[in-house]
Amino acid sequence: MILFAGCGGGDNGGEESGTPESQADQVAAGQDVYAASCAQCHGENGEGGTGPTVIGGSKRIASYQDSKRLYDYVSSTMPFDDPGSLSPEQYWNVIAYLLDANELLPADEVLGPDTPPIELKRE
C-alpha cells in the first residue's frame, strides 16, 4: 500500500540537530518537518490532498504494522519529488509526529535507529 505518495519539495524541514531528548521535543520537531516537507501534499492537518490522508483515516498509517517498516518506506520514498533528502533524524521526528497524531506512539518513547520497532495497531 502506498500511504505517502505525494510530493515534498521545499526545504529539508529544518535543521538537523540529532535525536531529541524528549518525546515532546521529537514530536514538535517532527511537526516542523511535516509542515515544511509533507503538508503541501498530505494537507496541513494530515487530511490528504495530492497525497493520501496520514492523520486519522481509521489510522491507515497502522497498515505498515510497525515503526521500522514505516520508517523504511518513508525514508526511501518521501518526499515524493526528492526521496531520501531528509536526514535520518528528520525522518524519525516526522514519524514520531505522525504516530503521536494517530495515537499510536507509546508514552515517553523517543524514536531512533536503536528503538525496538513499535507495533502499530488500529483500534
mmCIF file of C-alpha atoms in Angstrom:
data_model
loop_
_atom_site.group_PDB
_atom_site.id
_atom_site.type_symbol
_atom_site.label_atom_id
_atom_site.label_comp_id
_atom_site.label_asym_id
_atom_site.label_seq_id
_atom_site.Cartn_x
_atom_site.Cartn_y
_atom_site.Cartn_z
ATOM 1 C CA MET A 1 0.000 0.000 0.000
ATOM 2 C CA ILE A 2 1.316 3.433 -0.819
ATOM 3 C CA LEU A 3 0.490 5.726 2.042
ATOM 4 C CA PHE A 4 2.728 8.709 1.465
ATOM 5 C CA ALA A 5 2.548 9.002 -2.322
ATOM 6 C CA GLY A 6 2.674 12.711 -2.770
ATOM 7 C CA CYS A 7 5.131 15.486 -3.242
ATOM 8 C CA GLY A 8 7.654 17.083 -0.937
ATOM 9 C CA GLY A 9 9.646 19.943 -2.263
ATOM 10 C CA GLY A 10 10.647 22.998 -0.372
ATOM 11 C CA ASP A 11 13.406 22.913 2.170
ATOM 12 C CA ASN A 12 14.513 19.919 4.183
ATOM 13 C CA GLY A 13 12.198 20.606 7.091
ATOM 14 C CA GLY A 14 14.562 22.449 9.359
ATOM 15 C CA GLU A 15 17.939 21.957 10.856
ATOM 16 C CA GLU A 16 19.432 18.583 11.621
ATOM 17 C CA SER A 17 20.014 18.503 15.336
ATOM 18 C CA GLY A 18 20.296 14.851 16.338
ATOM 19 C CA THR A 19 17.850 12.794 18.355
ATOM 20 C CA PRO A 20 15.692 14.983 20.606
ATOM 21 C CA GLU A 21 15.976 14.476 24.358
ATOM 22 C CA SER A 22 12.257 14.033 24.996
ATOM 23 C CA GLN A 23 9.207 12.770 23.169
ATOM 24 C CA ALA A 24 7.643 16.242 23.288
ATOM 25 C CA ASP A 25 10.751 17.711 21.634
ATOM 26 C CA GLN A 26 10.738 14.976 18.984
ATOM 27 C CA VAL A 27 7.043 15.388 18.186
ATOM 28 C CA ALA A 28 7.455 19.184 17.939
ATOM 29 C CA ALA A 29 10.482 18.776 15.652
ATOM 30 C CA GLY A 30 8.511 16.276 13.566
ATOM 31 C CA GLN A 31 5.622 18.699 13.254
ATOM 32 C CA ASP A 32 8.068 21.271 11.849
ATOM 33 C CA VAL A 33 9.422 18.734 9.335
ATOM 34 C CA TYR A 34 5.871 17.771 8.389
ATOM 35 C CA ALA A 35 4.878 21.416 7.814
ATOM 36 C CA ALA A 36 7.929 22.055 5.631
ATOM 37 C CA SER A 37 8.158 18.808 3.668
ATOM 38 C CA CYS A 38 4.856 16.907 3.833
ATOM 39 C CA ALA A 39 1.880 19.230 4.320
ATOM 40 C CA GLN A 40 1.838 20.525 0.755
ATOM 41 C CA CYS A 41 0.713 17.071 -0.419
ATOM 42 C CA HIS A 42 -0.782 15.438 2.668
ATOM 43 C CA GLY A 43 -2.613 18.523 3.981
ATOM 44 C CA GLU A 44 -1.830 20.856 6.858
ATOM 45 C CA ASN A 45 -3.578 18.509 9.279
ATOM 46 C CA GLY A 46 -2.753 15.235 7.529
ATOM 47 C CA GLU A 47 -6.198 15.156 5.930
ATOM 48 C CA GLY A 48 -4.856 14.358 2.477
ATOM 49 C CA GLY A 49 -4.711 16.280 -0.746
ATOM 50 C CA THR A 50 -2.428 15.295 -3.597
ATOM 51 C CA GLY A 51 -1.161 12.605 -1.226
ATOM 52 C CA PRO A 52 -3.324 10.360 0.947
ATOM 53 C CA THR A 53 -4.557 11.006 4.476
ATOM 54 C CA VAL A 54 -1.828 10.397 7.079
ATOM 55 C CA ILE A 55 -3.612 11.545 10.236
ATOM 56 C CA GLY A 56 -6.936 9.965 11.077
ATOM 57 C CA GLY A 57 -8.421 7.956 8.269
ATOM 58 C CA SER A 58 -9.038 4.952 10.555
ATOM 59 C CA LYS A 59 -5.347 5.011 11.458
ATOM 60 C CA ARG A 60 -4.410 3.973 7.936
ATOM 61 C CA ILE A 61 -0.779 4.516 8.933
ATOM 62 C CA ALA A 62 -1.059 1.369 11.082
ATOM 63 C CA SER A 63 -1.143 -0.731 7.899
ATOM 64 C CA TYR A 64 2.674 -0.595 7.996
ATOM 65 C CA GLN A 65 2.497 -2.899 11.042
ATOM 66 C CA ASP A 66 5.478 -1.401 12.899
ATOM 67 C CA SER A 67 7.513 1.781 13.173
ATOM 68 C CA LYS A 68 10.586 0.293 11.453
ATOM 69 C CA ARG A 69 8.626 -0.678 8.334
ATOM 70 C CA LEU A 70 7.054 2.777 8.290
ATOM 71 C CA TYR A 71 10.494 4.410 8.604
ATOM 72 C CA ASP A 72 11.935 2.234 5.826
ATOM 73 C CA TYR A 73 9.117 3.197 3.469
ATOM 74 C CA VAL A 74 9.023 6.906 4.261
ATOM 75 C CA SER A 75 12.797 7.399 4.246
ATOM 76 C CA SER A 76 13.192 5.719 0.873
ATOM 77 C CA THR A 77 10.215 7.256 -0.943
ATOM 78 C CA MET A 78 9.448 10.669 0.592
ATOM 79 C CA PRO A 79 9.294 13.499 -0.126
ATOM 80 C CA PHE A 80 7.852 12.245 -3.398
ATOM 81 C CA ASP A 81 9.804 14.723 -5.527
ATOM 82 C CA ASP A 82 13.101 14.250 -3.614
ATOM 83 C CA PRO A 83 13.127 10.835 -1.873
ATOM 84 C CA GLY A 84 15.698 10.351 0.872
ATOM 85 C CA SER A 85 16.510 14.064 1.050
ATOM 86 C CA LEU A 86 15.846 14.449 4.776
ATOM 87 C CA SER A 87 18.264 13.380 7.481
ATOM 88 C CA PRO A 88 17.573 10.131 9.387
ATOM 89 C CA GLU A 89 16.703 12.242 12.438
ATOM 90 C CA GLN A 90 14.170 14.270 10.460
ATOM 91 C CA TYR A 91 12.510 11.080 9.213
ATOM 92 C CA TRP A 92 12.315 9.685 12.766
ATOM 93 C CA ASN A 93 10.953 13.003 14.028
ATOM 94 C CA VAL A 94 8.180 13.202 11.421
ATOM 95 C CA ILE A 95 7.264 9.564 12.076
ATOM 96 C CA ALA A 96 7.041 10.336 15.806
ATOM 97 C CA TYR A 97 4.765 13.279 14.977
ATOM 98 C CA LEU A 98 2.519 11.140 12.763
ATOM 99 C CA LEU A 99 2.351 8.290 15.277
ATOM 100 C CA ASP A 100 1.538 10.746 18.058
ATOM 101 C CA ALA A 101 -1.163 12.428 15.959
ATOM 102 C CA ASN A 102 -2.668 8.994 15.271
ATOM 103 C CA GLU A 103 -2.457 7.987 18.956
ATOM 104 C CA LEU A 104 -0.005 5.188 18.129
ATOM 105 C CA LEU A 105 3.106 6.479 19.922
ATOM 106 C CA PRO A 106 3.728 4.927 23.353
ATOM 107 C CA ALA A 107 4.225 7.425 26.187
ATOM 108 C CA ASP A 108 7.761 8.742 26.633
ATOM 109 C CA GLU A 109 9.108 6.855 23.586
ATOM 110 C CA VAL A 110 11.750 8.735 21.552
ATOM 111 C CA LEU A 111 12.193 7.114 18.150
ATOM 112 C CA GLY A 112 15.532 6.426 16.516
ATOM 113 C CA PRO A 113 17.519 3.721 14.762
ATOM 114 C CA ASP A 114 18.119 1.818 18.019
ATOM 115 C CA THR A 115 14.499 1.914 19.206
ATOM 116 C CA PRO A 116 12.821 -1.502 19.058
ATOM 117 C CA PRO A 117 10.029 -1.473 16.469
ATOM 118 C CA ILE A 118 6.694 -0.276 17.821
ATOM 119 C CA GLU A 119 3.757 -2.414 16.749
ATOM 120 C CA LEU A 120 1.116 -0.261 15.081
ATOM 121 C CA LYS A 121 -2.480 -1.307 15.743
ATOM 122 C CA ARG A 122 -5.779 0.035 14.549
ATOM 123 C CA GLU A 123 -8.402 0.236 17.274
#
